[in-house]
Tab-separated table of N, CA, C and O in Angstrom:
chain	number	residue	atom	x	y	z
W	1	MET	N	44.366	-146.086	244.509
W	1	MET	CA	45.094	-145.907	245.155
W	1	MET	C	46.141	-147.019	245.363
W	1	MET	O	47.302	-147.445	245.164
W	2	ILE	N	45.366	-148.242	246.069
W	2	ILE	CA	46.332	-149.391	246.416
W	2	ILE	C	46.538	-149.388	245.154
W	2	ILE	O	47.817	-150.216	245.172
W	3	VAL	N	46.457	-150.049	244.218
W	3	VAL	CA	46.691	-150.994	242.972
W	3	VAL	C	47.496	-150.157	242.388
W	3	VAL	O	48.884	-150.781	242.051
W	4	GLU	N	47.984	-148.961	242.540
W	4	GLU	CA	49.084	-148.007	242.106
W	4	GLU	C	50.017	-147.812	242.087
W	4	GLU	O	50.926	-148.613	241.581
W	5	GLU	N	49.835	-148.369	243.919
W	5	GLU	CA	51.493	-148.796	244.534
W	5	GLU	C	51.364	-149.996	244.362
W	5	GLU	O	52.877	-150.231	244.612
W	6	ASN	N	51.019	-151.197	244.977
W	6	ASN	CA	51.295	-151.676	243.965
W	6	ASN	C	51.961	-152.764	242.705
W	6	ASN	O	52.733	-153.467	242.801
W	7	LEU	N	51.363	-151.930	241.420
W	7	LEU	CA	52.096	-151.705	240.125
W	7	LEU	C	53.296	-151.417	240.095
W	7	LEU	O	54.341	-151.430	240.564
W	8	ALA	N	53.803	-150.160	241.864
W	8	ALA	CA	54.846	-149.744	241.694
W	8	ALA	C	56.017	-150.341	242.654
W	8	ALA	O	57.048	-150.692	242.240
W	9	GLN	N	55.367	-151.573	243.560
W	9	GLN	CA	56.183	-152.455	244.111
W	9	GLN	C	56.394	-153.160	243.455
W	9	GLN	O	57.272	-154.008	243.067
W	10	GLN	N	55.793	-153.585	242.515
W	10	GLN	CA	56.735	-154.844	241.100
W	10	GLN	C	57.353	-154.110	240.482
W	10	GLN	O	58.583	-155.291	240.136
W	11	PHE	N	56.954	-153.488	240.418
W	11	PHE	CA	57.922	-152.871	239.137
W	11	PHE	C	59.428	-152.178	240.194
W	11	PHE	O	60.007	-152.747	239.338
W	12	THR	N	59.381	-151.997	241.271
W	12	THR	CA	60.541	-151.906	241.671
W	12	THR	C	61.391	-153.514	242.069
W	12	THR	O	62.264	-153.605	241.702
W	13	ALA	N	60.518	-154.267	242.900
W	13	ALA	CA	60.629	-155.635	242.578
W	13	ALA	C	61.503	-156.430	241.937
W	13	ALA	O	62.210	-157.054	241.574
W	14	ILE	N	60.986	-156.439	240.556
W	14	ILE	CA	61.413	-156.746	239.195
W	14	ILE	C	62.284	-156.295	238.643
W	14	ILE	O	63.399	-157.248	238.518
W	15	VAL	N	62.707	-155.421	238.994
W	15	VAL	CA	63.478	-154.165	238.475
W	15	VAL	C	64.637	-154.699	239.307
W	15	VAL	O	65.974	-154.657	239.056
W	16	GLU	N	64.548	-154.795	240.718
W	16	GLU	CA	66.263	-155.270	241.953
W	16	GLU	C	66.471	-156.478	241.965
W	16	GLU	O	67.450	-156.952	242.148
W	17	GLN	N	65.492	-157.590	240.654
W	17	GLN	CA	66.159	-158.900	240.881
W	17	GLN	C	66.326	-159.412	239.721
W	17	GLN	O	67.062	-160.205	239.439
W	18	SER	N	66.033	-158.777	238.834
W	18	SER	CA	66.291	-158.774	236.907
W	18	SER	C	67.767	-157.852	237.286
W	18	SER	O	67.900	-157.611	235.341
W	19	HIS	N	67.308	-156.308	236.843
W	19	HIS	CA	68.866	-155.628	236.716
W	19	HIS	C	69.542	-155.014	238.131
W	19	HIS	O	69.323	-153.990	238.277
W	20	PRO	N	70.323	-155.918	238.956
W	20	PRO	CA	70.883	-155.678	239.754
W	20	PRO	C	71.530	-154.021	239.621
W	20	PRO	O	71.541	-153.040	240.574
W	21	GLN	N	72.040	-153.890	238.809
W	21	GLN	CA	72.853	-152.127	238.660
W	21	GLN	C	71.599	-150.806	238.292
W	21	GLN	O	72.185	-150.335	238.286
W	22	VAL	N	70.590	-151.123	237.641
W	22	VAL	CA	69.649	-150.408	238.147
W	22	VAL	C	69.581	-150.132	238.759
W	22	VAL	O	68.780	-149.197	239.637
W	23	TRP	N	68.907	-151.377	240.057
W	23	TRP	CA	68.379	-150.960	241.042
W	23	TRP	C	69.084	-150.239	242.057
W	23	TRP	O	68.270	-149.433	242.959
W	24	LYS	N	70.399	-150.136	241.668
W	24	LYS	CA	71.237	-149.181	242.599
W	24	LYS	C	71.579	-148.416	242.564
W	24	LYS	O	71.023	-146.776	243.386
W	25	LEU	N	70.498	-147.838	241.686
W	25	LEU	CA	70.088	-146.240	240.987
W	25	LEU	C	68.874	-145.661	240.896
W	25	LEU	O	68.665	-144.909	242.082
W	26	LEU	N	67.939	-146.702	241.089
W	26	LEU	CA	66.565	-147.203	241.428
W	26	LEU	C	66.330	-146.262	242.646
W	26	LEU	O	65.585	-145.696	243.604
W	27	ARG	N	67.409	-147.219	243.806
W	27	ARG	CA	66.938	-147.455	245.140
W	27	ARG	C	66.319	-146.058	245.290
W	27	ARG	O	66.273	-145.681	246.816
W	28	HIS	N	67.355	-145.339	244.859
W	28	HIS	CA	67.661	-143.697	245.258
W	28	HIS	C	66.646	-142.766	244.848
W	28	HIS	O	66.502	-141.438	245.076
W	29	CYS	N	65.405	-143.159	244.147
W	29	CYS	CA	64.816	-142.535	243.855
W	29	CYS	C	63.180	-143.086	244.239
W	29	CYS	O	62.773	-143.792	244.974
W	30	TYR	N	61.980	-142.786	243.945
W	30	TYR	CA	61.117	-142.739	244.214
W	30	TYR	C	60.209	-142.849	243.196
W	30	TYR	O	59.993	-141.810	242.314
W	31	VAL	N	59.387	-144.090	243.379
W	31	VAL	CA	58.946	-144.072	242.169
W	31	VAL	C	57.689	-144.896	242.763
W	31	VAL	O	56.799	-145.170	243.861
W	32	LYS	N	56.484	-144.168	241.386
W	32	LYS	CA	55.090	-143.780	241.678
W	32	LYS	C	54.616	-144.403	240.381
W	32	LYS	O	54.753	-143.121	239.342
W	33	VAL	N	52.863	-144.790	240.718
W	33	VAL	CA	52.418	-144.737	239.340
W	33	VAL	C	51.458	-143.576	238.769
W	33	VAL	O	50.786	-143.397	240.114
W	34	ILE	N	51.977	-142.802	237.503
W	34	ILE	CA	50.744	-141.924	237.673
W	34	ILE	C	49.664	-142.356	236.084
W	34	ILE	O	49.988	-143.207	235.539
W	35	ASN	N	48.658	-142.059	237.340
W	35	ASN	CA	46.805	-142.862	236.747
W	35	ASN	C	46.429	-141.002	235.915
W	35	ASN	O	45.598	-140.565	237.518
W	36	PRO	N	46.254	-141.060	234.353
W	36	PRO	CA	45.750	-139.264	234.440
W	36	PRO	C	44.154	-139.404	234.392
W	36	PRO	O	43.714	-138.384	234.726
W	37	TYR	N	43.653	-140.657	234.583
W	37	TYR	CA	42.205	-141.058	234.933
W	37	TYR	C	41.671	-140.082	236.500
W	37	TYR	O	40.838	-139.371	236.629
W	38	SER	N	42.618	-140.198	237.496
W	38	SER	CA	43.001	-138.923	238.788
W	38	SER	C	43.247	-137.940	238.701
W	38	SER	O	42.974	-136.600	238.818
W	39	THR	N	43.983	-137.284	237.046
W	39	THR	CA	44.494	-135.850	237.115
W	39	THR	C	43.109	-135.306	236.473
W	39	THR	O	42.616	-136.133	235.902
W	40	ARG	N	43.943	-134.152	235.456
W	40	ARG	CA	42.404	-133.783	235.273
W	40	ARG	C	42.555	-133.465	233.711
W	40	ARG	O	41.914	-133.110	232.468
W	41	ALA	N	43.294	-134.433	232.771
W	41	ALA	CA	43.120	-134.832	231.390
W	41	ALA	C	41.942	-135.181	231.251
W	41	ALA	O	41.067	-136.315	231.768
W	42	ARG	N	41.364	-134.697	230.001
W	42	ARG	CA	40.273	-134.919	229.189
W	42	ARG	C	40.159	-136.100	228.561
W	42	ARG	O	39.284	-137.091	228.226
W	43	VAL	N	41.207	-137.131	227.830
W	43	VAL	CA	42.146	-137.200	226.774
W	43	VAL	C	42.172	-139.035	227.837
W	43	VAL	O	43.495	-138.616	228.561
W	44	PRO	N	41.622	-139.272	227.756
W	44	PRO	CA	42.369	-141.169	228.601
W	44	PRO	C	43.197	-141.408	228.082
W	44	PRO	O	43.518	-141.457	226.551
W	45	HIS	N	44.110	-140.959	229.058
W	45	HIS	CA	45.553	-141.880	228.855
W	45	HIS	C	45.883	-143.384	229.586
W	45	HIS	O	45.037	-143.100	231.340
W	46	LEU	N	46.599	-144.130	229.554
W	46	LEU	CA	47.084	-145.537	230.041
W	46	LEU	C	48.636	-145.198	231.642
W	46	LEU	O	48.372	-144.097	230.906
W	47	PRO	N	48.054	-145.630	232.566
W	47	PRO	CA	49.025	-145.255	233.600
W	47	PRO	C	50.438	-145.334	233.133
W	47	PRO	O	50.594	-146.396	232.432
W	48	TYR	N	51.741	-143.957	233.957
W	48	TYR	CA	52.918	-144.920	233.615
W	48	TYR	C	53.090	-145.161	234.858
W	48	TYR	O	52.776	-144.031	235.491
W	49	ILE	N	54.379	-144.785	234.462
W	49	ILE	CA	55.457	-144.825	235.632
W	49	ILE	C	56.218	-143.516	235.824
W	49	ILE	O	56.953	-142.900	234.828
W	50	GLY	N	56.549	-142.929	237.181
W	50	GLY	CA	56.911	-141.439	237.331
W	50	GLY	C	58.403	-141.734	238.396
W	50	GLY	O	58.434	-142.322	239.313
W	51	ILE	N	59.805	-142.118	238.202
W	51	ILE	CA	61.047	-141.514	238.893
W	51	ILE	C	60.806	-140.295	239.251
W	51	ILE	O	61.497	-139.561	238.018
W	52	TYR	N	61.202	-140.346	239.910
W	52	TYR	CA	61.804	-139.078	240.737
W	52	TYR	C	62.864	-138.926	241.234
W	52	TYR	O	63.096	-139.938	242.544
W	53	CYS	N	63.879	-138.205	240.531
W	53	CYS	CA	65.059	-138.636	241.160
W	53	CYS	C	65.985	-137.307	241.709
W	53	CYS	O	65.035	-136.034	240.754
W	54	PRO	N	66.779	-137.456	241.687
W	54	PRO	CA	67.586	-136.384	242.854
W	54	PRO	C	68.274	-135.888	242.127
W	54	PRO	O	68.791	-136.322	240.713
W	55	ASP	N	68.864	-134.691	241.748
W	55	ASP	CA	69.695	-133.750	241.029
W	55	ASP	C	70.739	-134.935	240.498
W	55	ASP	O	71.213	-134.653	239.107
W	56	ARG	N	71.378	-135.624	241.381
W	56	ARG	CA	73.180	-135.890	240.629
W	56	ARG	C	72.835	-137.508	239.962
W	56	ARG	O	73.595	-137.636	239.561
W	57	LEU	N	71.715	-137.647	239.976
W	57	LEU	CA	70.975	-139.026	239.939
W	57	LEU	C	70.360	-138.907	238.292
W	57	LEU	O	69.834	-140.253	237.579
W	58	ILE	N	69.629	-138.248	238.132
W	58	ILE	CA	68.587	-138.171	236.939
W	58	ILE	C	69.143	-138.262	235.313
W	58	ILE	O	68.009	-139.152	234.881
W	59	ALA	N	70.620	-137.781	235.044
W	59	ALA	CA	70.908	-138.247	233.858
W	59	ALA	C	71.391	-139.724	234.042
W	59	ALA	O	71.745	-140.748	232.750
W	60	ALA	N	71.594	-140.695	234.926
W	60	ALA	CA	72.210	-142.009	235.312
W	60	ALA	C	70.897	-142.450	234.904
W	60	ALA	O	70.989	-143.794	234.048
W	61	VAL	N	70.019	-142.351	235.295
W	61	VAL	CA	68.669	-143.066	235.447
W	61	VAL	C	67.929	-142.776	234.030
W	61	VAL	O	67.477	-143.838	233.431
W	62	ALA	N	67.620	-141.664	233.634
W	62	ALA	CA	67.689	-141.540	232.378
W	62	ALA	C	68.258	-142.613	231.272
W	62	ALA	O	67.081	-143.058	230.551
W	63	ALA	N	69.313	-142.954	230.857
W	63	ALA	CA	70.175	-143.271	230.475
W	63	ALA	C	69.849	-144.719	231.100
W	63	ALA	O	69.683	-146.116	229.799
W	64	GLU	N	69.509	-145.443	231.961
W	64	GLU	CA	68.427	-146.295	232.104
W	64	GLU	C	67.007	-146.634	231.662
W	64	GLU	O	66.534	-147.567	232.043
W	65	LYS	N	67.133	-145.836	230.110
W	65	LYS	CA	65.357	-145.363	229.999
W	65	LYS	C	64.941	-146.867	229.563
W	65	LYS	O	63.435	-147.686	229.344
W	66	ASN	N	65.598	-147.666	228.738
W	66	ASN	CA	64.909	-148.948	227.517
W	66	ASN	C	64.947	-150.244	228.787
W	66	ASN	O	63.451	-150.457	228.781
W	67	ILE	N	65.434	-150.216	229.952
W	67	ILE	CA	65.374	-151.596	230.182
W	67	ILE	C	64.697	-151.329	231.629
W	67	ILE	O	63.152	-152.236	231.285
W	68	LEU	N	64.302	-149.672	232.121
W	68	LEU	CA	63.194	-149.800	232.630
W	68	LEU	C	61.500	-149.729	232.197
W	68	LEU	O	60.548	-149.985	232.940
W	69	ARG	N	61.443	-149.538	230.414
W	69	ARG	CA	60.546	-148.954	230.151
W	69	ARG	C	59.653	-150.890	229.707
W	69	ARG	O	58.983	-150.543	229.382
W	70	GLU	N	60.649	-151.871	229.915
W	70	GLU	CA	60.822	-153.228	229.714
W	70	GLU	C	60.485	-153.823	230.619
W	70	GLU	O	58.867	-154.117	230.250
W	71	VAL	N	60.394	-152.908	232.478
W	71	VAL	CA	60.108	-153.685	232.812
W	71	VAL	C	58.304	-152.927	233.377
W	71	VAL	O	57.690	-153.804	233.921
W	72	ALA	N	57.924	-151.914	232.897
W	72	ALA	CA	57.014	-150.976	232.550
W	72	ALA	C	56.096	-151.368	231.584
W	72	ALA	O	54.880	-151.992	232.449
W	73	THR	N	56.269	-151.986	230.387
W	73	THR	CA	55.718	-152.372	229.321
W	73	THR	C	55.041	-154.674	230.173
W	73	THR	O	54.294	-154.653	230.376
W	74	PHE	N	56.117	-155.151	230.881
W	74	PHE	CA	55.770	-156.415	231.874
W	74	PHE	C	54.710	-155.867	232.842
W	74	PHE	O	53.815	-157.176	232.942
W	75	VAL	N	54.221	-155.178	233.443
W	75	VAL	CA	53.810	-154.990	234.413
W	75	VAL	C	52.193	-153.995	234.192
W	75	VAL	O	51.603	-154.033	234.789
W	76	GLY	N	52.280	-153.936	232.818
W	76	GLY	CA	50.839	-152.859	231.736
W	76	GLY	C	51.063	-151.540	232.419
W	76	GLY	O	49.958	-150.853	232.432
W	77	LEU	N	52.144	-150.939	232.267
W	77	LEU	CA	52.672	-149.672	232.425
W	77	LEU	C	52.975	-149.255	231.225
W	77	LEU	O	54.098	-149.844	230.673
W	78	VAL	N	52.796	-148.362	229.977
W	78	VAL	CA	53.149	-147.653	229.384
W	78	VAL	C	54.143	-147.416	228.642
W	78	VAL	O	54.744	-146.817	227.512
W	79	GLU	N	54.322	-146.610	230.224
W	79	GLU	CA	55.313	-145.539	229.582
W	79	GLU	C	56.761	-145.203	231.094
W	79	GLU	O	55.916	-145.796	232.216
W	80	VAL	N	57.621	-144.676	230.828
W	80	VAL	CA	58.037	-144.145	231.851
W	80	VAL	C	58.497	-143.035	231.961
W	80	VAL	O	59.556	-142.434	230.452
W	81	ILE	N	58.863	-141.956	232.894
W	81	ILE	CA	58.792	-140.844	232.511
W	81	ILE	C	60.550	-140.389	234.160
W	81	ILE	O	59.791	-140.649	235.389
W	82	CYS	N	61.063	-140.050	233.766
W	82	CYS	CA	61.536	-139.355	234.336
W	82	CYS	C	62.164	-137.866	235.375
W	82	CYS	O	61.707	-136.966	234.181
W	83	LEU	N	61.341	-137.551	236.124
W	83	LEU	CA	61.278	-136.309	236.774
W	83	LEU	C	62.908	-135.974	237.749
W	83	LEU	O	62.632	-136.427	238.483
W	84	ASN	N	62.882	-134.631	238.076
W	84	ASN	CA	64.192	-134.174	238.969
W	84	ASN	C	63.492	-133.920	239.728
W	84	ASN	O	62.594	-132.366	240.753
W	85	ALA	N	63.398	-134.732	241.091
W	85	ALA	CA	63.142	-134.488	242.485
W	85	ALA	C	63.137	-133.391	242.931
W	85	ALA	O	62.743	-132.061	243.793
W	86	THR	N	64.634	-132.870	242.998
W	86	THR	CA	65.471	-131.799	243.895
W	86	THR	C	64.909	-130.385	243.161
W	86	THR	O	64.047	-129.401	243.233
W	87	HIS	N	64.463	-130.473	241.592
W	87	HIS	CA	63.734	-129.171	240.663
W	87	HIS	C	62.374	-128.826	241.480
W	87	HIS	O	61.459	-127.691	241.892
W	88	ILE	N	61.462	-130.035	241.740
W	88	ILE	CA	60.466	-130.107	241.907
W	88	ILE	C	60.225	-129.729	243.546
W	88	ILE	O	59.231	-128.953	243.835
W	89	ALA	N	60.884	-129.886	244.373
W	89	ALA	CA	60.650	-129.291	245.739
W	89	ALA	C	61.231	-128.331	246.337
W	89	ALA	O	59.932	-128.112	247.115
W	90	CYS	N	61.964	-128.227	245.282
W	90	CYS	CA	62.333	-127.011	245.758
W	90	CYS	C	62.315	-125.813	245.119
W	90	CYS	O	62.413	-124.741	245.010
W	91	ASP	N	61.154	-125.959	244.007
W	91	ASP	CA	60.214	-124.811	243.295
W	91	ASP	C	59.532	-123.511	244.778
W	91	ASP	O	58.798	-124.235	244.409
W	92	PRO	N	60.046	-122.491	243.846
W	92	PRO	CA	58.739	-120.982	244.380
W	92	PRO	C	57.651	-121.099	244.323
W	92	PRO	O	56.404	-121.238	245.006
W	93	LEU	N	57.417	-121.705	243.244
W	93	LEU	CA	56.187	-121.421	242.446
W	93	LEU	C	54.852	-122.456	242.742
W	93	LEU	O	54.058	-122.397	242.372
W	94	SER	N	55.783	-123.698	243.264
W	94	SER	CA	55.342	-125.009	243.593
W	94	SER	C	54.529	-125.191	244.282
W	94	SER	O	54.357	-124.309	245.739
W	95	ASN	N	52.965	-124.898	244.430
W	95	ASN	CA	52.103	-125.486	245.504
W	95	ASN	C	52.036	-126.837	246.093
W	95	ASN	O	50.409	-127.552	246.957
W	96	LEU	N	52.889	-127.763	245.244
W	96	LEU	CA	52.934	-128.650	246.095
W	96	LEU	C	52.864	-128.648	248.052
W	96	LEU	O	52.007	-130.332	248.179
W	97	LYS	N	53.497	-128.070	248.231
W	97	LYS	CA	53.455	-128.190	249.887
W	97	LYS	C	52.747	-128.351	250.314
W	97	LYS	O	51.728	-128.784	251.522
W	98	GLN	N	51.415	-127.492	249.596
W	98	GLN	CA	50.271	-127.515	250.951
W	98	GLN	C	49.338	-128.149	250.261
W	98	GLN	O	47.835	-128.500	250.824
W	99	THR	N	49.360	-128.791	248.514
W	99	THR	CA	48.309	-129.325	248.068
W	99	THR	C	48.492	-131.311	248.670
W	99	THR	O	47.610	-131.764	248.551
W	100	ASP	N	49.403	-131.609	248.892
W	100	ASP	CA	50.405	-133.435	249.232
W	100	ASP	C	51.145	-133.243	249.664
W	100	ASP	O	52.636	-132.897	249.379
W	101	PRO	N	51.513	-132.614	250.652
W	101	PRO	CA	52.343	-131.976	251.744
W	101	PRO	C	53.668	-133.515	251.764
W	101	PRO	O	54.240	-133.660	252.325
W	102	GLN	N	53.320	-134.343	252.284
W	102	GLN	CA	53.909	-135.855	251.517
W	102	GLN	C	54.077	-136.128	251.016
W	102	GLN	O	55.319	-136.755	251.425
W	103	PHE	N	53.651	-135.969	250.043
W	103	PHE	CA	54.812	-136.119	248.842
W	103	PHE	C	55.929	-135.179	248.570
W	103	PHE	O	56.795	-135.511	248.051
W	104	TRP	N	55.529	-134.284	248.898
W	104	TRP	CA	56.321	-132.823	248.597
W	104	TRP	C	57.451	-133.385	249.995
W	104	TRP	O	59.227	-133.025	250.023
W	105	LEU	N	57.042	-134.127	250.978
W	105	LEU	CA	59.023	-134.472	252.029
W	105	LEU	C	59.220	-135.484	251.936
W	105	LEU	O	60.229	-135.477	251.474
W	106	GLU	N	58.325	-136.320	251.396
W	106	GLU	CA	59.503	-137.648	250.346
W	106	GLU	C	60.417	-137.186	249.974
W	106	GLU	O	60.824	-137.713	249.133
W	107	LEU	N	60.391	-136.232	248.301
W	107	LEU	CA	61.033	-136.047	247.377
W	107	LEU	C	61.588	-134.527	248.134
W	107	LEU	O	63.208	-134.956	247.830
W	108	LEU	N	61.597	-134.696	248.834
W	108	LEU	CA	62.596	-133.161	249.744
W	108	LEU	C	63.617	-134.698	250.174
W	108	LEU	O	64.983	-134.057	250.249
W	109	TRP	N	63.032	-135.503	250.753
W	109	TRP	CA	63.993	-136.418	251.066
W	109	TRP	C	65.319	-137.030	250.436
W	109	TRP	O	65.841	-137.202	250.787
W	110	ILE	N	64.360	-137.381	249.530
W	110	ILE	CA	64.901	-137.989	248.615
W	110	ILE	C	66.338	-137.078	248.178
W	110	ILE	O	67.214	-137.229	247.300
W	111	SER	N	65.860	-136.439	247.568
W	111	SER	CA	66.503	-134.656	246.769
W	111	SER	C	67.915	-135.058	247.433
W	111	SER	O	69.075	-133.670	247.092
W	112	THR	N	67.272	-134.626	248.962
W	112	THR	CA	68.314	-134.255	250.137
W	112	THR	C	69.485	-135.671	250.934
W	112	THR	O	70.775	-135.114	251.068
W	113	GLN	N	69.201	-136.651	250.389
W	113	GLN	CA	70.340	-137.625	250.602
W	113	GLN	C	71.615	-137.823	250.508
W	113	GLN	O	71.257	-137.273	248.723
W	114	SER	N	72.020	-138.372	250.727
W	114	SER	CA	73.288	-138.195	249.822
W	114	SER	C	74.215	-140.165	249.556
W	114	SER	O	72.995	-141.209	250.072
W	115	GLU	N	74.997	-139.993	248.577
W	115	GLU	CA	74.567	-141.131	248.985
W	115	GLU	C	75.522	-142.347	249.669
W	115	GLU	O	75.720	-143.477	250.067
């Protein structure tokens, strides 16, 4: 878990230093390294970066995906996935609030922030 947090911090630091325009978007998002080994995946996959964006920013962040993919490759991650934090946090069928309340609060906080 600590290694994943360090990778996410390195990823955001590199984006902040080398791509300031993309960082202006990314600073309103939650960046997390997703390790398929910690999920129920039976086929081994390499870790990737998940960017949880509010509804209003998801299209702009997805447009910068090639730059983000280059940075992810540089830190040893294979892919960049953009996820809609607003939809995940407000999904009535999701059990995220019960299984990981801290993460759910982070997503809720991101989705309710104003620019």
